[in-house]
Amino acid sequence: MSQVIRKDIFERVETLFSKRIVDSEPIHRGLLNLKWIVRFADGVSVFVKQYNQRRHGKKLPFINKALFIQESVRKQGIRCPMVYSFGGKRLLTTSNGEVFAVQEKMDGEVVAPGQATVEQMHSLGKELGKLHQALKQIPPAELAWKPDRSRLLQKWNKQMALAQICQPSERVMQLLHRQKQILDTLDFSRFDRCRLGWTHWDCHFDNFLFANERIAAILDYDRMRYVYPDLDVARALLSGSVDGQRGMVRAKALAFLSGYREVVPGYSAERVVQALRLLWTKESGWWITADIEERSANPRRFMVEIEWLQQHWHELDDFLGE
């Protein structure tokens, strides 16, 4: 089926660009969507992404908006790919109904989570700050999500019930018990004070490219919604600073925050801690599951980050303070 989709989309791309495709390289990252780096006969390369209708059917209007915003912030100087537009449309469709987009191919290397240098983390923090400042120019929209204790509790009850059946490791059981302790004591009303704004909402290290010590691009704006920019800060901080062997490397975390504060001054350690706890309300239900140790590498990596956060829940102020 993927070869049929590939042929369908490539024929449409050749028609749109009036160029012949001579080579392509599949990108094996992400869930369900097919992706390629495509090279034309004239030597120009572009990035092509198909949107799986089963996963994204109802989300396509939001993705279309996200692509519009991506192009808007790129014009403000943010390092991100140009989105090609044809007849005013950035989401394109083949004659067989396949939906896709074409973007500029960006140069750079993906750095594994937890393996960025201090200098790379500083550069990332600064670019993320610039992105958040640029996003302030986009008119607000309806809030897409807010923390919900009852929903998290429902997920916890389900996973604990599954754990009684499948008997996961002691590590997973400790994660579940610690999650419940936090749920029982966390004051969710504190998140009402978090700033609202357009948010990338997928700031893990698969979506960053680096050129030596500098950030080269922030990629994949598909999930962008009007929520809490703090979620981006916390996700990038955890993804870049938590080493699977050493836990969070404080020097990397502080370098990231230093770069962010160059553009967003006054972003205090208290706000960082609040951001991390806000992220926990969004992600702990995803990554603390009875079967987490049987899942693929990415979920297991996110679990390590949430595990560190839970273990240091009451020490975050001291750890992240200057």
CSV table of C-alpha atoms in Angstrom, one decimal:
chain,number,residue,atom,x,y,z
A,1,MET,CA,0.0,0.0,0.0
A,2,SER,CA,2.8,2.4,0.8
A,3,GLN,CA,4.3,2.0,-2.7
A,4,VAL,CA,0.9,2.8,-4.2
A,5,ILE,CA,0.6,6.0,-2.0
A,6,ARG,CA,4.2,6.9,-2.9
A,7,LYS,CA,3.5,6.6,-6.7
A,8,ASP,CA,0.3,8.6,-6.4
A,9,ILE,CA,1.9,11.5,-4.4
A,10,PHE,CA,5.1,11.6,-6.5
A,11,GLU,CA,3.1,11.9,-9.7
A,12,ARG,CA,1.2,14.8,-8.2
A,13,VAL,CA,4.5,16.4,-7.0
A,14,GLU,CA,6.0,16.2,-10.5
A,15,THR,CA,2.9,17.8,-11.9
A,16,LEU,CA,2.9,20.7,-9.4
A,17,PHE,CA,6.6,21.5,-9.8
A,18,SER,CA,6.8,20.6,-13.5
A,19,LYS,CA,9.9,18.6,-12.7
A,20,ARG,CA,10.9,15.0,-12.8
A,21,ILE,CA,11.8,13.1,-9.6
A,22,VAL,CA,15.0,11.2,-10.0
A,23,ASP,CA,15.6,10.0,-6.5
A,24,SER,CA,13.9,9.7,-3.1
A,25,GLU,CA,14.8,8.7,0.4
A,26,PRO,CA,12.2,7.5,2.9
A,27,ILE,CA,12.3,9.0,6.4
A,28,HIS,CA,11.4,6.4,9.0
A,29,ARG,CA,10.4,8.6,11.9
A,30,GLY,CA,7.0,9.4,13.3
A,31,LEU,CA,3.7,7.5,13.5
A,32,LEU,CA,1.9,6.2,10.4
A,33,ASN,CA,2.6,9.3,8.1
A,34,LEU,CA,4.9,8.5,5.2
A,35,LYS,CA,7.8,10.9,4.6
A,36,TRP,CA,10.5,11.3,1.9
A,37,ILE,CA,13.3,13.5,0.8
A,38,VAL,CA,12.7,13.9,-2.9
A,39,ARG,CA,15.3,15.0,-5.4
A,40,PHE,CA,14.4,16.5,-8.8
A,41,ALA,CA,16.4,16.2,-12.0
A,42,ASP,CA,17.6,19.8,-11.6
A,43,GLY,CA,19.3,18.8,-8.2
A,44,VAL,CA,16.8,20.6,-5.9
A,45,SER,CA,15.5,18.5,-3.0
A,46,VAL,CA,12.3,18.9,-1.0
A,47,PHE,CA,10.7,17.2,1.9
A,48,VAL,CA,7.3,15.5,1.2
A,49,LYS,CA,5.0,14.3,4.0
A,50,GLN,CA,1.8,12.3,3.6
A,51,TYR,CA,-0.9,12.7,6.3
A,52,ASN,CA,-2.5,9.4,7.2
A,53,GLN,CA,-6.2,9.9,7.0
A,54,ARG,CA,-6.9,7.4,9.8
A,55,ARG,CA,-4.7,9.3,12.2
A,56,HIS,CA,-5.3,12.9,11.0
A,57,GLY,CA,-8.6,12.9,9.2
A,58,LYS,CA,-10.4,15.2,11.7
A,59,LYS,CA,-7.2,17.2,12.4
A,60,LEU,CA,-6.5,18.3,8.8
A,61,PRO,CA,-8.0,21.8,9.4
A,62,PHE,CA,-5.7,22.3,12.4
A,63,ILE,CA,-2.7,21.0,10.4
A,64,ASN,CA,-3.6,23.5,7.6
A,65,LYS,CA,-3.6,26.3,10.2
A,66,ALA,CA,-0.3,25.1,11.6
A,67,LEU,CA,1.4,25.1,8.2
A,68,PHE,CA,0.1,28.7,7.7
A,69,ILE,CA,1.6,29.7,11.1
A,70,GLN,CA,4.9,27.9,10.3
A,71,GLU,CA,5.2,30.0,7.1
A,72,SER,CA,4.4,33.1,9.1
A,73,VAL,CA,7.1,32.6,11.7
A,74,ARG,CA,9.6,31.6,9.0
A,75,LYS,CA,9.1,35.0,7.5
A,76,GLN,CA,9.9,36.5,10.9
A,77,GLY,CA,13.2,34.8,10.8
A,78,ILE,CA,12.6,31.6,12.7
A,79,ARG,CA,14.7,28.7,11.5
A,80,CYS,CA,12.1,26.4,10.0
A,81,PRO,CA,11.3,25.0,6.6
A,82,MET,CA,9.4,27.0,3.9
A,83,VAL,CA,6.0,25.4,3.1
A,84,TYR,CA,5.3,25.3,-0.6
A,85,SER,CA,2.0,26.7,-1.6
A,86,PHE,CA,0.1,26.0,-4.8
A,87,GLY,CA,-3.0,28.0,-5.6
A,88,GLY,CA,-2.9,29.3,-2.1
A,89,LYS,CA,-3.0,25.8,-0.7
A,90,ARG,CA,-0.4,24.2,1.5
A,91,LEU,CA,-2.2,21.0,2.2
A,92,LEU,CA,-2.4,19.2,-1.2
A,93,THR,CA,-4.4,16.3,-2.5
A,94,THR,CA,-3.9,13.7,-5.1
A,95,SER,CA,-6.6,12.4,-7.5
A,96,ASN,CA,-6.9,9.4,-5.2
A,97,GLY,CA,-7.5,11.5,-2.1
A,98,GLU,CA,-4.1,11.3,-0.5
A,99,VAL,CA,-3.3,14.4,1.5
A,100,PHE,CA,0.3,15.7,1.7
A,101,ALA,CA,2.5,18.8,2.0
A,102,VAL,CA,5.8,19.8,0.5
A,103,GLN,CA,8.4,21.7,2.5
A,104,GLU,CA,11.9,23.0,2.1
A,105,LYS,CA,14.6,20.4,2.9
A,106,MET,CA,16.6,21.7,5.8
A,107,ASP,CA,20.3,20.8,6.3
A,108,GLY,CA,21.4,19.6,9.7
A,109,GLU,CA,21.7,16.6,12.0
A,110,VAL,CA,19.3,15.1,14.5
A,111,VAL,CA,20.9,14.8,17.9
A,112,ALA,CA,19.8,11.9,20.2
A,113,PRO,CA,17.8,12.9,23.3
A,114,GLY,CA,20.0,13.7,26.2
A,115,GLN,CA,23.1,13.9,23.9
A,116,ALA,CA,23.1,17.6,23.0
A,117,THR,CA,26.0,19.7,24.1
A,118,VAL,CA,25.7,22.7,26.5
A,119,GLU,CA,26.2,25.0,23.5
A,120,GLN,CA,23.5,23.3,21.5
A,121,MET,CA,21.1,23.6,24.4
A,122,HIS,CA,21.8,27.3,24.7
A,123,SER,CA,21.2,27.8,21.0
A,124,LEU,CA,18.0,25.8,21.1
A,125,GLY,CA,16.7,27.8,24.1
A,126,LYS,CA,17.3,31.0,22.3
A,127,GLU,CA,15.6,29.9,19.1
A,128,LEU,CA,12.6,28.5,21.0
A,129,GLY,CA,12.3,31.9,22.7
A,130,LYS,CA,12.4,33.6,19.3
A,131,LEU,CA,9.6,31.2,18.1
A,132,HIS,CA,7.4,32.0,21.1
A,133,GLN,CA,7.9,35.8,20.6
A,134,ALA,CA,7.0,35.4,16.9
A,135,LEU,CA,3.9,33.4,17.8
A,136,LYS,CA,2.6,36.2,19.8
A,137,GLN,CA,1.8,37.9,16.5
A,138,ILE,CA,-0.8,35.2,15.7
A,139,PRO,CA,-4.3,36.0,16.9
A,140,PRO,CA,-5.5,33.9,19.8
A,141,ALA,CA,-7.9,31.0,19.4
A,142,GLU,CA,-9.9,28.7,21.6
A,143,LEU,CA,-7.9,26.9,24.2
A,144,ALA,CA,-7.2,23.4,22.9
A,145,TRP,CA,-6.4,21.6,26.2
A,146,LYS,CA,-6.2,22.2,29.9
A,147,PRO,CA,-5.0,20.0,32.8
A,148,ASP,CA,-7.7,17.7,34.0
A,149,ARG,CA,-7.2,15.7,37.2
A,150,SER,CA,-10.3,13.5,36.7
A,151,ARG,CA,-9.1,12.4,33.3
A,152,LEU,CA,-5.6,11.6,34.6
A,153,LEU,CA,-7.2,9.6,37.5
A,154,GLN,CA,-9.3,7.6,35.0
A,155,LYS,CA,-6.2,6.7,33.1
A,156,TRP,CA,-4.4,5.8,36.3
A,157,ASN,CA,-7.2,3.5,37.4
A,158,LYS,CA,-7.2,1.8,34.0
A,159,GLN,CA,-3.4,1.2,34.1
A,160,MET,CA,-3.4,0.0,37.6
A,161,ALA,CA,-6.1,-2.5,36.8
A,162,LEU,CA,-4.1,-3.7,33.8
A,163,ALA,CA,-1.0,-3.9,36.1
A,164,GLN,CA,-2.9,-6.4,38.3
A,165,ILE,CA,-3.3,-8.6,35.3
A,166,CYS,CA,0.0,-8.3,33.5
A,167,GLN,CA,2.3,-7.9,36.5
A,168,PRO,CA,4.8,-5.4,35.2
A,169,SER,CA,8.3,-4.8,36.8
A,170,GLU,CA,8.8,-3.2,40.2
A,171,ARG,CA,10.0,-0.1,38.4
A,172,VAL,CA,6.7,0.3,36.6
A,173,MET,CA,4.7,-0.3,39.8
A,174,GLN,CA,6.8,2.4,41.5
A,175,LEU,CA,6.0,4.8,38.7
A,176,LEU,CA,2.3,4.1,39.0
A,177,HIS,CA,2.3,4.5,42.8
A,178,ARG,CA,4.3,7.8,42.6
A,179,GLN,CA,2.0,9.1,39.9
A,180,LYS,CA,-1.0,8.5,42.2
A,181,GLN,CA,0.8,10.3,45.1
A,182,ILE,CA,1.4,13.3,43.0
A,183,LEU,CA,-2.2,13.3,41.6
A,184,ASP,CA,-3.6,13.2,45.2
A,185,THR,CA,-1.6,16.3,46.3
A,186,LEU,CA,-1.1,18.5,43.3
A,187,ASP,CA,-3.1,21.7,43.2
A,188,PHE,CA,-4.4,21.9,39.6
A,189,SER,CA,-5.7,25.4,40.1
A,190,ARG,CA,-2.1,26.7,40.0
A,191,PHE,CA,-2.0,26.1,36.3
A,192,ASP,CA,-4.7,28.7,35.7
A,193,ARG,CA,-1.8,31.2,36.0
A,194,CYS,CA,0.2,29.7,33.1
A,195,ARG,CA,0.4,32.0,30.1
A,196,LEU,CA,-1.6,31.1,27.0
A,197,GLY,CA,-0.4,31.2,23.4
A,198,TRP,CA,0.3,29.4,20.2
A,199,THR,CA,2.5,26.4,21.1
A,200,HIS,CA,4.6,24.1,18.9
A,201,TRP,CA,3.5,21.2,21.3
A,202,ASP,CA,6.0,18.6,20.0
A,203,CYS,CA,9.4,19.9,21.1
A,204,HIS,CA,11.3,16.7,21.4
A,205,PHE,CA,14.7,16.1,19.8
A,206,ASP,CA,13.4,14.2,16.7
A,207,ASN,CA,12.1,17.6,15.6
A,208,PHE,CA,15.3,19.6,15.9
A,209,LEU,CA,18.2,19.8,13.5
A,210,PHE,CA,21.6,21.1,14.6
A,211,ALA,CA,24.6,22.3,12.6
A,212,ASN,CA,27.6,21.9,14.8
A,213,GLU,CA,26.9,23.8,18.0
A,214,ARG,CA,23.9,25.8,16.7
A,215,ILE,CA,20.2,25.0,16.1
A,216,ALA,CA,19.6,24.7,12.3
A,217,ALA,CA,15.8,24.1,12.3
A,218,ILE,CA,12.8,23.5,14.4
A,219,LEU,CA,10.6,21.0,12.4
A,220,ASP,CA,7.1,19.5,12.4
A,221,TYR,CA,4.5,22.1,13.4
A,222,ASP,CA,1.6,19.7,12.8
A,223,ARG,CA,0.5,19.5,16.4
A,224,MET,CA,0.6,23.3,16.9
A,225,ARG,CA,-2.4,24.6,19.0
A,226,TYR,CA,-3.3,27.5,21.2
A,227,VAL,CA,-2.4,26.1,24.6
A,228,TYR,CA,0.5,26.8,26.9
A,229,PRO,CA,4.0,27.8,25.5
A,230,ASP,CA,5.4,26.5,28.8
A,231,LEU,CA,4.8,23.0,27.5
A,232,ASP,CA,7.4,23.6,24.8
A,233,VAL,CA,9.9,24.8,27.4
A,234,ALA,CA,9.4,21.8,29.5
A,235,ARG,CA,9.4,19.3,26.7
A,236,ALA,CA,12.6,20.6,25.1
A,237,LEU,CA,14.3,20.9,28.5
A,238,LEU,CA,13.6,17.3,29.4
A,239,SER,CA,14.3,15.9,26.0
A,240,GLY,CA,17.7,17.6,25.8
A,241,SER,CA,18.9,17.5,29.4
A,242,VAL,CA,17.9,14.1,30.7
A,243,ASP,CA,20.6,11.5,30.2
A,244,GLY,CA,19.4,7.9,30.6
A,245,GLN,CA,22.4,7.1,32.7
A,246,ARG,CA,23.0,10.3,34.7
A,247,GLY,CA,19.5,11.8,35.0
A,248,MET,CA,19.1,15.5,34.2
A,249,VAL,CA,22.5,17.2,33.4
A,250,ARG,CA,22.1,20.5,35.2
A,251,ALA,CA,24.6,22.4,33.1
A,252,LYS,CA,22.6,21.6,29.9
A,253,ALA,CA,19.3,22.6,31.5
A,254,LEU,CA,20.7,25.9,32.7
A,255,ALA,CA,22.3,26.6,29.3
A,256,PHE,CA,18.9,26.0,27.6
A,257,LEU,CA,17.2,28.4,30.1
A,258,SER,CA,19.9,31.0,29.7
A,259,GLY,CA,19.3,31.0,25.9
A,260,TYR,CA,15.6,31.2,26.3
A,261,ARG,CA,15.9,34.1,28.8
A,262,GLU,CA,18.0,36.1,26.3
A,263,VAL,CA,14.8,36.4,24.3
A,264,VAL,CA,12.1,36.0,27.0
A,265,PRO,CA,13.6,37.9,30.0
A,266,GLY,CA,12.2,37.3,33.4
A,267,TYR,CA,11.4,33.6,32.9
A,268,SER,CA,12.1,32.6,36.5
A,269,ALA,CA,13.0,29.2,37.9
A,270,GLU,CA,9.6,29.1,39.5
A,271,ARG,CA,8.0,29.3,36.0
A,272,VAL,CA,10.3,26.6,34.8
A,273,VAL,CA,9.2,24.3,37.6
A,274,GLN,CA,5.6,25.1,36.9
A,275,ALA,CA,6.2,24.3,33.2
A,276,LEU,CA,7.6,20.9,34.1
A,277,ARG,CA,4.7,20.1,36.3
A,278,LEU,CA,2.2,21.2,33.7
A,279,LEU,CA,3.9,18.9,31.2
A,280,TRP,CA,3.6,16.1,33.7
A,281,THR,CA,-0.2,16.6,33.7
A,282,LYS,CA,-0.2,16.2,29.9
A,283,GLU,CA,2.2,13.3,29.5
A,284,SER,CA,2.4,11.1,32.5
A,285,GLY,CA,-0.8,9.4,31.4
A,286,TRP,CA,0.8,8.6,28.1
A,287,TRP,CA,4.1,7.2,29.3
A,288,ILE,CA,3.3,5.6,32.7
A,289,THR,CA,1.4,2.5,31.4
A,290,ALA,CA,1.4,-1.1,32.6
A,291,ASP,CA,3.1,-2.2,29.3
A,292,ILE,CA,5.5,0.7,28.9
A,293,GLU,CA,8.6,-1.5,29.0
A,294,GLU,CA,7.2,-3.5,26.1
A,295,ARG,CA,6.6,-0.5,23.8
A,296,SER,CA,8.9,1.0,21.2
A,297,ALA,CA,12.0,3.1,21.9
A,298,ASN,CA,10.4,6.6,21.9
A,299,PRO,CA,7.7,5.9,24.5
A,300,ARG,CA,10.3,4.2,26.7
A,301,ARG,CA,12.5,7.3,26.4
A,302,PHE,CA,9.7,9.6,27.4
A,303,MET,CA,9.0,7.3,30.3
A,304,VAL,CA,12.6,7.9,31.5
A,305,GLU,CA,12.1,11.6,31.4
A,306,ILE,CA,8.8,11.5,33.3
A,307,GLU,CA,10.4,9.1,35.8
A,308,TRP,CA,13.2,11.6,36.5
A,309,LEU,CA,10.6,14.3,36.9
A,310,GLN,CA,8.6,12.3,39.4
A,311,GLN,CA,11.6,11.3,41.4
A,312,HIS,CA,12.7,14.9,41.8
A,313,TRP,CA,9.2,16.4,42.1
A,314,HIS,CA,10.0,18.3,45.3
A,315,GLU,CA,13.6,19.2,44.5
A,316,LEU,CA,13.0,21.0,41.2
A,317,ASP,CA,13.2,24.5,42.6
A,318,ASP,CA,16.7,23.9,44.0
A,319,PHE,CA,17.9,21.9,41.0
A,320,LEU,CA,16.9,24.6,38.4
A,321,GLY,CA,17.6,27.7,40.5
A,322,GLU,CA,20.6,29.8,39.5
